[in-house]
Short mmCIF file of C-alpha atoms and ligand atoms in Angstrom, two decimals:
data_model
loop_
_atom_site.label_atom_id
_atom_site.label_comp_id
_atom_site.label_asym_id
_atom_site.label_seq_id
_atom_site.Cartn_x
_atom_site.Cartn_y
_atom_site.Cartn_z
CA MET A 31 0.00 0.00 0.00
CA VAL A 32 1.43 3.37 -1.02
CA ILE A 33 0.61 6.40 1.12
CA TYR A 34 1.59 10.00 0.47
CA HIS A 35 1.49 12.29 3.51
CA LEU A 36 0.96 15.91 2.42
CA SER A 37 2.04 18.49 4.96
CA THR A 38 3.53 21.96 5.36
CA GLU A 39 5.74 20.83 8.28
CA CYS A 40 7.98 17.85 8.88
CA TYR A 41 10.60 17.38 11.61
CA PRO A 42 13.55 17.93 11.33
CA ILE A 43 13.22 20.01 8.15
CA ALA A 44 10.68 22.62 9.24
CA LYS A 45 8.93 22.60 12.61
CA VAL A 46 6.51 25.07 14.12
CA GLY A 47 4.65 22.65 16.39
CA GLY A 48 3.33 19.14 16.84
CA LEU A 49 2.33 18.72 13.18
CA ALA A 50 6.02 18.52 12.26
CA ASP A 51 6.72 15.89 14.91
CA VAL A 52 3.84 13.74 13.70
CA VAL A 53 4.69 13.95 10.00
CA GLY A 54 8.37 13.31 10.75
CA ALA A 55 7.57 10.16 12.72
CA LEU A 56 4.32 8.54 11.55
CA PRO A 57 5.54 7.52 8.05
CA LYS A 58 8.76 6.16 9.53
CA TYR A 59 6.79 3.89 11.84
CA GLN A 60 4.29 2.99 9.11
CA ASN A 61 7.18 1.84 6.93
CA LYS A 62 8.14 -0.68 9.58
CA ILE A 63 4.84 -2.46 8.89
CA LYS A 64 5.00 -5.08 6.18
CA GLY A 65 3.63 -4.02 2.81
CA ILE A 66 3.46 -0.30 3.63
CA ASN A 67 5.30 2.39 1.70
CA ALA A 68 4.67 5.80 3.26
CA LYS A 69 6.20 8.98 1.83
CA VAL A 70 6.08 12.68 2.63
CA VAL A 71 5.48 15.65 0.31
CA MET A 72 6.10 19.13 1.69
CA PRO A 73 6.98 22.60 0.40
CA TRP A 74 10.60 23.52 -0.23
CA TYR A 75 12.06 25.78 2.48
CA ASN A 76 15.39 27.51 2.78
CA LYS A 77 16.34 25.54 5.86
CA PRO A 78 19.68 23.97 6.84
CA PHE A 79 18.34 20.49 6.01
CA VAL A 80 18.03 21.24 2.29
CA TYR A 81 21.63 22.44 2.09
CA ASP A 82 23.01 19.58 4.17
CA HIS A 83 21.40 16.87 2.03
CA GLU A 84 21.47 15.95 -1.62
CA PHE A 85 18.34 16.28 -3.72
CA GLU A 86 17.48 15.20 -7.24
CA LEU A 87 14.99 16.90 -9.52
CA VAL A 88 12.20 14.43 -10.27
CA PHE A 89 9.73 16.77 -11.94
CA ASP A 90 9.78 20.12 -13.69
CA GLY A 91 6.55 21.59 -15.01
CA PHE A 92 4.01 24.41 -14.85
CA ILE A 93 0.66 25.11 -13.27
CA HIS A 94 -1.76 27.98 -13.83
CA GLN A 95 -2.95 30.02 -10.88
CA GLY A 96 -5.49 32.44 -12.28
CA SER A 97 -3.69 34.12 -15.14
CA ASN A 98 -0.26 33.39 -13.66
CA MET A 99 1.87 30.56 -14.89
CA LEU A 100 3.98 29.08 -12.08
CA GLN A 101 6.96 26.80 -12.42
CA VAL A 102 6.69 23.65 -10.27
CA GLN A 103 9.71 21.55 -9.43
CA VAL A 104 9.65 18.46 -7.24
CA MET A 105 12.89 17.57 -5.49
CA LYS A 106 13.49 14.19 -3.88
CA GLU A 107 15.95 13.74 -1.03
CA LYS A 108 18.37 11.14 -2.38
CA SER A 109 19.20 8.90 0.57
CA ASP A 110 15.81 8.54 2.34
CA VAL A 111 17.70 9.51 5.47
CA LEU A 112 14.52 10.09 7.48
CA GLY A 113 13.19 6.57 7.00
CA PHE A 114 10.83 7.53 4.17
CA GLU A 115 10.96 9.10 0.72
CA LEU A 116 10.85 12.88 1.07
CA TYR A 117 9.63 15.10 -1.78
CA MET A 118 9.78 18.88 -1.62
CA VAL A 119 7.73 21.05 -3.95
CA LYS A 120 9.47 24.19 -5.16
CA ILE A 121 7.53 27.06 -6.73
CA PRO A 122 9.64 30.20 -7.10
CA GLY A 123 8.13 33.09 -5.16
CA LEU A 124 5.70 30.92 -3.18
CA LEU A 125 7.31 27.67 -2.11
CA ASP A 126 10.94 28.58 -1.62
CA ARG A 127 10.62 30.53 1.62
CA ASP A 128 12.37 30.58 4.97
CA ASN A 129 9.38 29.49 7.05
CA PRO A 130 6.07 27.66 6.65
CA TYR A 131 3.77 30.45 7.86
CA GLY A 132 3.44 34.17 8.41
CA TYR A 133 3.11 35.43 4.83
CA GLN A 134 0.36 37.75 3.57
CA ASP A 135 -0.28 35.61 0.51
CA GLU A 136 -0.58 32.28 2.29
CA SER A 137 -3.82 31.42 0.48
CA PHE A 138 -1.91 31.53 -2.82
CA GLN A 139 0.97 29.65 -1.24
CA PHE A 140 -1.13 26.70 -0.02
CA LEU A 141 -3.34 26.56 -3.12
CA ALA A 142 -0.22 26.35 -5.27
CA PHE A 143 1.22 23.64 -3.01
CA GLN A 144 -1.87 21.45 -3.36
CA GLN A 145 -2.25 22.07 -7.07
CA GLY A 146 1.47 21.50 -7.66
CA ILE A 147 1.40 18.11 -5.91
CA LEU A 148 -1.61 16.88 -7.87
CA HIS A 149 -0.27 18.20 -11.16
CA TRP A 150 3.04 16.37 -10.58
CA MET A 151 1.27 13.12 -9.70
CA CYS A 152 -0.98 13.24 -12.75
CA ALA A 153 1.84 14.22 -15.11
CA MET A 154 4.09 11.43 -13.84
CA GLU A 155 1.20 8.97 -13.49
CA ILE A 156 1.82 8.44 -9.79
CA LYS A 157 -1.29 6.88 -8.33
CA PRO A 158 -1.02 6.21 -4.58
CA ASP A 159 -3.55 4.18 -2.63
CA ILE A 160 -3.99 6.96 -0.09
CA LEU A 161 -3.46 10.69 -0.04
CA HIS A 162 -3.19 11.60 3.63
CA CYS A 163 -3.74 15.35 4.06
CA HIS A 164 -2.66 17.11 7.25
CA ASP A 165 -4.53 20.22 8.45
CA TYR A 166 -6.19 22.91 6.37
CA HIS A 167 -3.11 23.68 4.26
CA THR A 168 -3.86 20.52 2.27
CA GLY A 169 -7.59 20.55 3.02
CA LEU A 170 -8.70 21.13 -0.58
CA VAL A 171 -6.89 18.11 -2.00
CA ALA A 172 -9.87 15.80 -1.43
CA PHE A 173 -12.14 18.25 -3.27
CA MET A 174 -9.64 18.74 -6.09
CA VAL A 175 -9.09 15.06 -6.88
CA LYS A 176 -12.83 14.46 -7.03
CA ASN A 177 -14.00 17.59 -8.78
CA CYS A 178 -11.23 19.04 -10.95
CA PRO A 179 -11.17 17.51 -14.46
CA GLU A 180 -7.43 18.21 -14.61
CA PHE A 181 -6.85 15.62 -11.89
CA GLN A 182 -9.19 12.98 -13.32
CA PHE A 183 -6.30 10.48 -13.18
CA LEU A 184 -6.47 10.54 -9.35
CA LYS A 185 -10.25 10.46 -9.07
CA ASP A 186 -10.46 7.04 -7.42
CA VAL A 187 -7.57 7.62 -4.99
CA LYS A 188 -8.81 7.55 -1.38
CA THR A 189 -8.20 10.56 0.82
CA VAL A 190 -7.80 10.84 4.58
CA GLY A 191 -7.66 14.19 6.34
CA THR A 192 -6.19 14.69 9.79
CA ILE A 193 -7.15 17.65 11.95
CA HIS A 194 -4.16 18.53 14.11
CA ASN A 195 -5.62 21.87 15.07
CA GLY A 196 -9.20 22.88 14.30
CA GLU A 197 -8.60 26.45 15.49
CA TYR A 198 -7.03 27.20 12.12
CA GLN A 199 -9.29 26.58 9.12
CA GLY A 200 -7.69 28.63 6.32
CA MET A 201 -10.87 30.57 5.50
CA MET A 202 -10.63 32.80 2.45
CA SER A 203 -12.88 34.92 0.30
CA TRP A 204 -14.67 33.33 -2.64
CA ASN A 205 -12.52 35.57 -4.88
CA MET A 206 -9.82 32.97 -4.34
CA ALA A 207 -11.87 30.49 -6.38
CA ASN A 208 -10.41 32.25 -9.42
CA TYR A 209 -7.03 30.85 -8.44
CA MET A 210 -8.24 27.27 -8.08
CA PRO A 211 -7.69 24.75 -10.84
CA ALA A 212 -10.91 24.54 -12.93
CA PHE A 213 -13.61 22.62 -11.03
CA ASP A 214 -17.20 21.51 -11.55
CA SER A 215 -18.75 24.79 -10.49
CA TYR A 216 -22.05 23.33 -9.29
CA LYS A 217 -19.99 21.55 -6.59
CA TRP A 218 -18.95 24.87 -5.01
CA GLY A 219 -20.89 24.04 -1.86
CA LEU A 220 -18.30 21.39 -1.00
CA MET A 221 -15.79 24.17 -0.33
CA ASP A 222 -18.17 26.61 1.32
CA TRP A 223 -18.87 27.32 4.96
CA ASN A 224 -20.87 30.38 5.93
CA GLY A 225 -20.14 32.21 2.70
CA MET A 226 -16.40 31.69 2.75
CA MET A 227 -14.12 29.13 1.17
CA ASN A 228 -13.11 26.96 4.10
CA PRO A 229 -10.43 24.33 3.34
CA LEU A 230 -10.83 22.53 6.68
CA ALA A 231 -14.61 22.28 6.24
CA SER A 232 -14.01 21.06 2.70
CA MET A 233 -11.67 18.36 3.99
CA ILE A 234 -14.35 17.15 6.39
CA LYS A 235 -16.93 17.12 3.62
CA CYS A 236 -14.85 15.56 0.86
CA ALA A 237 -12.26 13.22 2.42
CA ASP A 238 -13.20 9.55 2.55
CA ALA A 239 -12.37 9.65 6.25
CA PHE A 240 -11.07 12.26 8.64
CA THR A 241 -9.26 11.88 11.90
CA THR A 242 -8.45 13.97 14.93
CA VAL A 243 -5.27 13.47 16.93
CA SER A 244 -7.05 12.12 20.01
CA GLU A 245 -10.46 10.72 20.86
CA GLY A 246 -11.01 13.33 23.55
CA TYR A 247 -10.53 16.11 21.00
CA LEU A 248 -13.01 14.56 18.57
CA GLU A 249 -15.68 14.57 21.28
CA GLU A 250 -14.94 18.21 22.06
CA LEU A 251 -15.28 19.25 18.41
CA PHE A 252 -18.98 18.37 18.53
CA ILE A 253 -19.52 21.20 20.97
CA SER A 254 -16.71 23.62 20.19
CA PHE A 255 -15.14 23.83 16.75
CA ARG A 256 -15.09 27.47 15.71
CA GLY A 257 -18.39 27.18 13.85
CA LEU A 258 -17.94 23.72 12.34
CA GLU A 259 -19.74 21.85 15.17
CA SER A 260 -22.80 20.94 13.09
CA LEU A 261 -20.63 19.81 10.19
CA VAL A 262 -18.56 17.45 12.28
CA ARG A 263 -21.73 16.02 13.81
CA GLN A 264 -23.19 15.50 10.36
CA GLU A 265 -20.06 13.75 9.08
CA PHE A 266 -19.58 11.75 12.25
CA GLY A 267 -19.81 8.43 10.40
CA LYS A 268 -16.36 8.85 8.88
CA ALA A 269 -14.64 10.47 11.89
CA TYR A 270 -11.95 8.69 13.90
CA GLY A 271 -9.89 9.77 16.90
CA ILE A 272 -6.37 8.36 16.77
CA ILE A 273 -3.96 9.52 19.43
CA ASN A 274 -0.50 10.69 18.34
CA GLY A 275 2.55 8.77 19.42
CA ILE A 276 6.03 10.12 19.99
CA ASP A 277 9.22 9.24 18.16
CA THR A 278 10.97 7.25 20.87
CA GLU A 279 14.17 7.20 18.83
CA VAL A 280 14.45 10.99 18.78
CA TRP A 281 13.00 11.39 22.28
CA ASN A 282 15.13 8.97 24.23
CA PRO A 283 16.73 10.36 27.42
CA ALA A 284 19.35 7.61 27.32
CA THR A 285 20.76 8.68 23.95
CA ASP A 286 19.46 12.22 23.32
CA PRO A 287 22.53 14.20 22.17
CA MET A 288 20.89 17.47 23.22
CA LEU A 289 21.06 16.57 26.94
CA ASP A 290 23.98 17.37 29.22
CA PHE A 291 23.46 14.19 31.23
CA ASN A 292 21.72 11.21 29.66
CA PHE A 293 19.69 8.85 31.81
CA ASN A 294 17.46 5.82 31.92
CA SER A 295 14.82 4.87 34.45
CA GLU A 296 17.44 3.37 36.78
CA ASN A 297 19.62 6.45 37.20
CA ALA A 298 16.95 9.03 36.35
CA VAL A 299 16.70 10.63 39.79
CA ALA A 300 20.41 11.40 40.09
CA GLN A 301 20.92 12.37 36.44
CA LYS A 302 17.85 14.56 36.24
CA LYS A 303 19.19 16.39 39.28
CA LYS A 304 22.46 17.10 37.48
CA ASN A 305 20.58 18.37 34.42
CA LYS A 306 18.46 20.58 36.65
CA GLU A 307 21.48 21.99 38.48
CA LYS A 308 23.12 22.95 35.20
CA LEU A 309 19.98 24.53 33.77
CA CYS A 310 19.23 26.42 36.99
CA LYS A 311 22.77 27.74 37.12
CA GLU A 312 22.51 28.97 33.56
CA TYR A 313 19.24 30.79 34.22
CA GLY A 314 19.93 32.02 37.77
CA LEU A 315 17.33 29.70 39.33
CA LYS A 316 17.59 27.78 42.58
CA PRO A 317 18.41 24.09 42.03
CA ASN A 318 17.24 23.03 45.50
CA LEU A 319 13.69 24.15 44.82
CA PRO A 320 11.16 22.35 42.61
CA LEU A 321 11.22 23.42 38.97
CA PHE A 322 7.97 23.95 37.02
CA ALA A 323 8.28 24.45 33.27
CA PHE A 324 6.12 25.57 30.38
CA ILE A 325 7.13 25.11 26.74
CA GLY A 326 4.97 26.31 23.88
CA ARG A 327 3.39 28.95 21.76
CA PHE A 328 2.11 32.02 23.62
CA ALA A 329 -1.45 31.60 22.40
CA THR A 330 -4.74 31.66 24.29
CA GLU A 331 -5.47 28.07 23.23
CA LYS A 332 -2.38 27.07 25.24
CA GLY A 333 -3.54 29.15 28.22
CA ALA A 334 -0.38 31.23 27.86
CA ASP A 335 -2.22 34.45 28.74
CA LEU A 336 -2.63 33.03 32.26
CA LEU A 337 1.08 32.48 32.77
CA PRO A 338 2.13 35.94 34.04
CA ASP A 339 -0.50 35.81 36.81
CA VAL A 340 0.39 32.20 37.58
CA VAL A 341 4.02 33.25 38.00
CA TRP A 342 3.44 36.02 40.53
CA LYS A 343 0.67 34.23 42.40
CA SER A 344 2.46 30.90 42.80
CA ILE A 345 5.68 32.58 43.87
CA LYS A 346 3.81 34.78 46.33
CA GLN A 347 1.67 31.99 47.78
CA SER A 348 4.58 29.60 48.21
CA TYR A 349 6.80 32.35 49.70
CA GLY A 350 9.26 31.75 46.89
CA ALA A 351 9.53 27.99 47.41
CA LEU A 352 9.53 27.10 43.73
CA ASN A 353 11.15 27.90 40.38
CA ILE A 354 9.34 28.49 37.12
CA MET A 355 10.99 28.41 33.70
CA ILE A 356 9.18 29.28 30.48
CA LEU A 357 10.32 28.72 26.91
CA GLY A 358 8.19 30.07 24.09
CA SER A 359 7.14 32.99 21.99
CA GLY A 360 4.05 34.54 20.45
CA ASN A 361 1.75 37.23 21.82
CA THR A 362 3.83 40.36 22.49
CA TYR A 363 1.94 41.40 25.63
CA ILE A 364 2.66 38.01 27.23
CA GLU A 365 6.29 38.14 26.12
CA ASN A 366 6.78 41.59 27.64
CA LYS A 367 5.01 40.76 30.89
CA LEU A 368 7.09 37.62 31.35
CA LYS A 369 10.27 39.52 30.56
CA GLU A 370 9.32 42.05 33.24
CA TYR A 371 8.78 39.25 35.78
CA ASP A 372 12.10 37.73 34.80
CA TYR A 373 13.71 40.93 36.16
CA THR A 374 11.42 41.03 39.21
CA TYR A 375 11.65 37.46 40.49
CA THR A 376 14.80 35.47 41.10
CA ASN A 377 12.73 32.26 41.00
CA PHE A 378 11.54 32.85 37.48
CA ALA A 379 13.22 32.70 34.08
CA VAL A 380 11.88 33.08 30.57
CA ASP A 381 13.64 32.36 27.29
CA LEU A 382 11.85 33.83 24.31
CA GLY A 383 12.11 32.06 20.99
CA TYR A 384 11.99 28.65 19.40
CA LYS A 385 14.87 26.54 20.75
CA GLU A 386 14.76 22.81 20.09
CA HIS A 387 17.88 22.01 22.13
CA LEU A 388 16.72 24.00 25.12
CA SER A 389 13.31 22.31 25.05
CA HIS A 390 14.97 18.88 25.39
CA LYS A 391 17.08 20.14 28.29
CA ILE A 392 14.00 21.50 30.04
CA TYR A 393 12.03 18.26 29.65
CA ALA A 394 15.01 16.47 31.21
CA SER A 395 15.56 18.94 34.04
CA ALA A 396 12.14 20.01 35.25
CA ASP A 397 10.22 18.35 38.04
CA PHE A 398 6.82 19.35 36.69
CA LEU A 399 5.53 20.44 33.29
CA LEU A 400 2.61 22.87 33.22
CA MET A 401 0.01 22.69 30.44
CA PRO A 402 -2.94 24.98 31.18
CA SER A 403 -4.35 24.56 27.63
CA ARG A 404 -7.85 25.72 26.82
CA VAL A 405 -7.74 23.59 23.68
CA GLU A 406 -5.33 20.70 23.20
CA PRO A 407 -6.00 18.43 20.20
CA CYS A 408 -3.40 15.94 21.39
CA GLY A 409 -0.43 17.67 22.95
CA LEU A 410 3.01 16.17 22.65
CA ASN A 411 4.76 18.10 25.42
CA GLN A 412 3.15 16.03 28.16
CA MET A 413 4.32 12.81 26.50
CA TYR A 414 7.87 14.10 26.04
CA SER A 415 7.96 15.27 29.64
CA MET A 416 6.72 11.90 30.91
CA ARG A 417 9.33 10.06 28.86
CA TYR A 418 11.93 12.32 30.48
CA GLY A 419 10.63 11.65 34.00
CA THR A 420 8.91 15.01 34.45
CA ILE A 421 5.46 14.97 36.03
CA PRO A 422 2.76 16.62 33.86
CA VAL A 423 0.37 19.08 35.49
CA VAL A 424 -2.34 19.51 32.88
CA ARG A 425 -5.79 20.86 32.31
CA TYR A 426 -8.31 18.07 31.79
CA THR A 427 -9.06 18.59 28.10
CA GLY A 428 -8.65 16.99 24.64
CA GLY A 429 -5.61 14.79 24.26
CA LEU A 430 -4.40 15.69 27.75
CA LYS A 431 -7.45 13.89 29.08
CA ASP A 432 -6.48 10.80 27.08
CA THR A 433 -2.83 10.69 28.14
CA VAL A 434 -2.51 12.05 31.69
CA GLU A 435 -4.35 10.47 34.59
CA ASP A 436 -4.40 12.11 38.00
CA ILE A 437 -2.53 10.43 40.85
CA SER A 438 -5.76 10.41 42.87
CA THR A 439 -7.20 7.78 40.49
CA GLY A 440 -4.02 5.76 40.07
CA GLY A 441 -2.29 7.84 37.38
CA ALA A 442 1.10 9.52 37.49
CA GLY A 443 0.21 13.13 36.71
CA LEU A 444 -1.94 15.97 38.00
CA ASN A 445 -5.16 17.23 36.41
CA PHE A 446 -7.13 20.39 36.97
CA THR A 447 -10.46 21.37 35.51
CA TYR A 448 -10.54 25.08 34.69
CA ALA A 449 -8.13 27.16 32.69
CA GLY A 450 -7.94 29.80 35.41
CA VAL A 451 -5.12 31.13 37.57
CA ASP A 452 -6.53 29.79 40.85
CA ASP A 453 -7.03 26.26 39.55
CA ILE A 454 -3.54 26.17 38.10
CA VAL A 455 -1.93 27.47 41.29
CA HIS A 456 -3.96 24.97 43.31
CA ALA A 457 -2.62 22.15 41.11
CA MET A 458 0.90 23.53 41.61
CA ASN A 459 0.36 23.42 45.36
CA ARG A 460 -0.61 19.76 45.08
CA ALA A 461 2.60 19.24 43.11
CA LEU A 462 4.62 20.92 45.87
CA GLY A 463 3.12 18.49 48.36
CA ILE A 464 4.35 15.59 46.24
CA TYR A 465 7.78 17.13 45.74
CA ASN A 466 8.35 17.10 49.48
CA GLN A 467 7.72 13.35 49.69
CA LYS A 468 10.93 11.92 48.29
CA LYS A 469 9.78 8.33 47.78
CA MET A 470 6.54 9.33 46.09
CA MET A 471 8.36 11.71 43.80
CA GLU A 472 10.82 9.00 42.76
CA ASP A 473 8.02 6.51 42.15
CA LEU A 474 6.24 9.01 39.94
CA ILE A 475 9.39 9.71 37.93
CA HIS A 476 9.72 5.99 37.22
CA ALA A 477 6.01 5.51 36.53
CA ASN A 478 6.02 8.36 34.01
CA MET A 479 9.13 7.09 32.24
CA ASN A 480 7.55 3.68 31.85
CA PHE A 481 4.46 4.81 29.94
CA ASP A 482 4.38 3.57 26.36
CA PHE A 483 3.55 6.36 23.92
CA SER A 484 5.43 4.91 20.98
CA TRP A 485 3.99 5.28 17.49
CA GLU A 486 3.60 1.55 16.78
CA LYS A 487 0.01 1.24 18.03
CA SER A 488 -1.26 4.41 16.38
CA ALA A 489 0.58 3.69 13.12
CA GLU A 490 -1.31 0.38 12.99
CA LYS A 491 -4.60 2.18 13.62
CA TYR A 492 -4.03 4.43 10.61
CA ILE A 493 -3.23 1.42 8.43
CA ALA A 494 -6.44 -0.29 9.57
CA LEU A 495 -8.34 2.87 8.67
CA TYR A 496 -6.71 3.06 5.20
CA LYS A 497 -7.59 -0.57 4.56
CA ASN A 498 -11.14 0.04 5.65
P1 ADP B 91 1.21 22.67 19.04
O1 ADP B 91 -0.22 23.00 19.23
O2 ADP B 91 2.07 23.88 19.19
O3 ADP B 91 1.50 21.90 17.80
P2 ADP B 91 2.07 20.27 20.47
O4 ADP B 91 2.09 19.95 21.93
O5 ADP B 91 1.35 19.33 19.59
O6 ADP B 91 1.56 21.76 20.31
O7 ADP B 91 3.59 20.32 19.94
C1 ADP B 91 4.48 21.29 20.34
C2 ADP B 91 5.87 20.88 19.88
O8 ADP B 91 6.62 22.07 19.68
C3 ADP B 91 6.64 20.06 20.90
O9 ADP B 91 7.59 19.27 20.23
C4 ADP B 91 7.34 21.15 21.74
O10 ADP B 91 8.48 20.66 22.39
C5 ADP B 91 7.71 22.12 20.63
N1 ADP B 91 7.86 23.51 21.04
C6 ADP B 91 6.87 24.40 21.27
N2 ADP B 91 7.39 25.61 21.55
C7 ADP B 91 8.73 25.48 21.52
C8 ADP B 91 9.83 26.38 21.71
N3 ADP B 91 9.63 27.66 22.01
N4 ADP B 91 11.08 25.90 21.56
C9 ADP B 91 11.29 24.59 21.26
N5 ADP B 91 10.30 23.70 21.06
C10 ADP B 91 9.04 24.13 21.18
#
């Protein structure tokens, strides 16, 4: 069975969040299953990976976007170094950029990406069994293969769409229809939602099946999905919740080259302490106190707007008996407020930016990882932290609900219900109580490290779905 994963992100080439981790790992694990050949197609980016690896040109052609003629080149990474065939689509001016997102003309960018992929496949007569589309950036592929005469060759190819984050739907004005490849115009309703072109809605309508990255998140979409609630209820018959795994080869505390002190579950307590001491020294924190960490985008869906108040309140309430370290970036108000607190409190440090190495060090050093998410489709941070012996303190929502059980019911993490400062600080107080009980803390470190979040099970679930 041949599967093409279509995505704008893929670790380690271009990563903004969890999407990259999933697309960098899932095909690798699928390829370990007999009879499966999974590949990845993504845009070309000016990233170190493309200069450090050799590529060959496998296709050179043209597409039309409105009255513009765009050159499309498809480059294949020669050595399959990532454990799957990697194809990168290059379109000068649109798909040869530094980063995946943040451009004014992103609607043109993603339309060209989708059209370029399908044009290449038709021209080269590549007919996969499954086109697996990830998030709204490739949300119109299912519509295009079924309703654009130009892609008639792919008409009977099955499509699966995965919603990694339903907060982003790629809505655009109907003027953009002029830049679509020609389609059966009476089918326009399959792209429409509330008078706008909505690629994510179109994916739900047109894909043969769609998935969310946890079961908990799928349930939540029925009641809160930025306007698509009724649609997801209507299309429920082809919806599946499949929890993400983690790449246990990349995220292995025993071999992770980004850590100062590697460890396994036997020497975790001592080695984590050394990692923590080093990190605390670097950031002026106090290694003898418990260390809470947050890693992520400063967005309201992550509850990041609550962090400044959580910092001052938890430090005040505990009379300075804890450390907090935050790594992330995003909303400028939050960034500035946290920077201000970094100067005010000796128990608090923030590092602004996207820093892969530092994130690994924090997972290995912290005692507790905070995730006050309002919305969390799956969440990978909690799984990484658990693998690195760090106890997750999470809001009971989406994928966090599916992966972190509270110690009060036999789990190895801490849950709280509301995304509010008081609830978070209360959960932190519970964590402090645990921290002071040495044996319990050690047991929890071991219990967390022993959870199995590897991709094998979920990779099998996707294959079963494709076969279905
Ligand atoms: P998202 O909604 O952002 O995709 P996930 O929990 O699914 O959230 O995945 C987040 C991924 O991005 C994790 O691998 C996490 O370690 C990483 N990450 C987030 N912010 C940063 C940062 N500032 N520096 C390094 N890694 C980060």
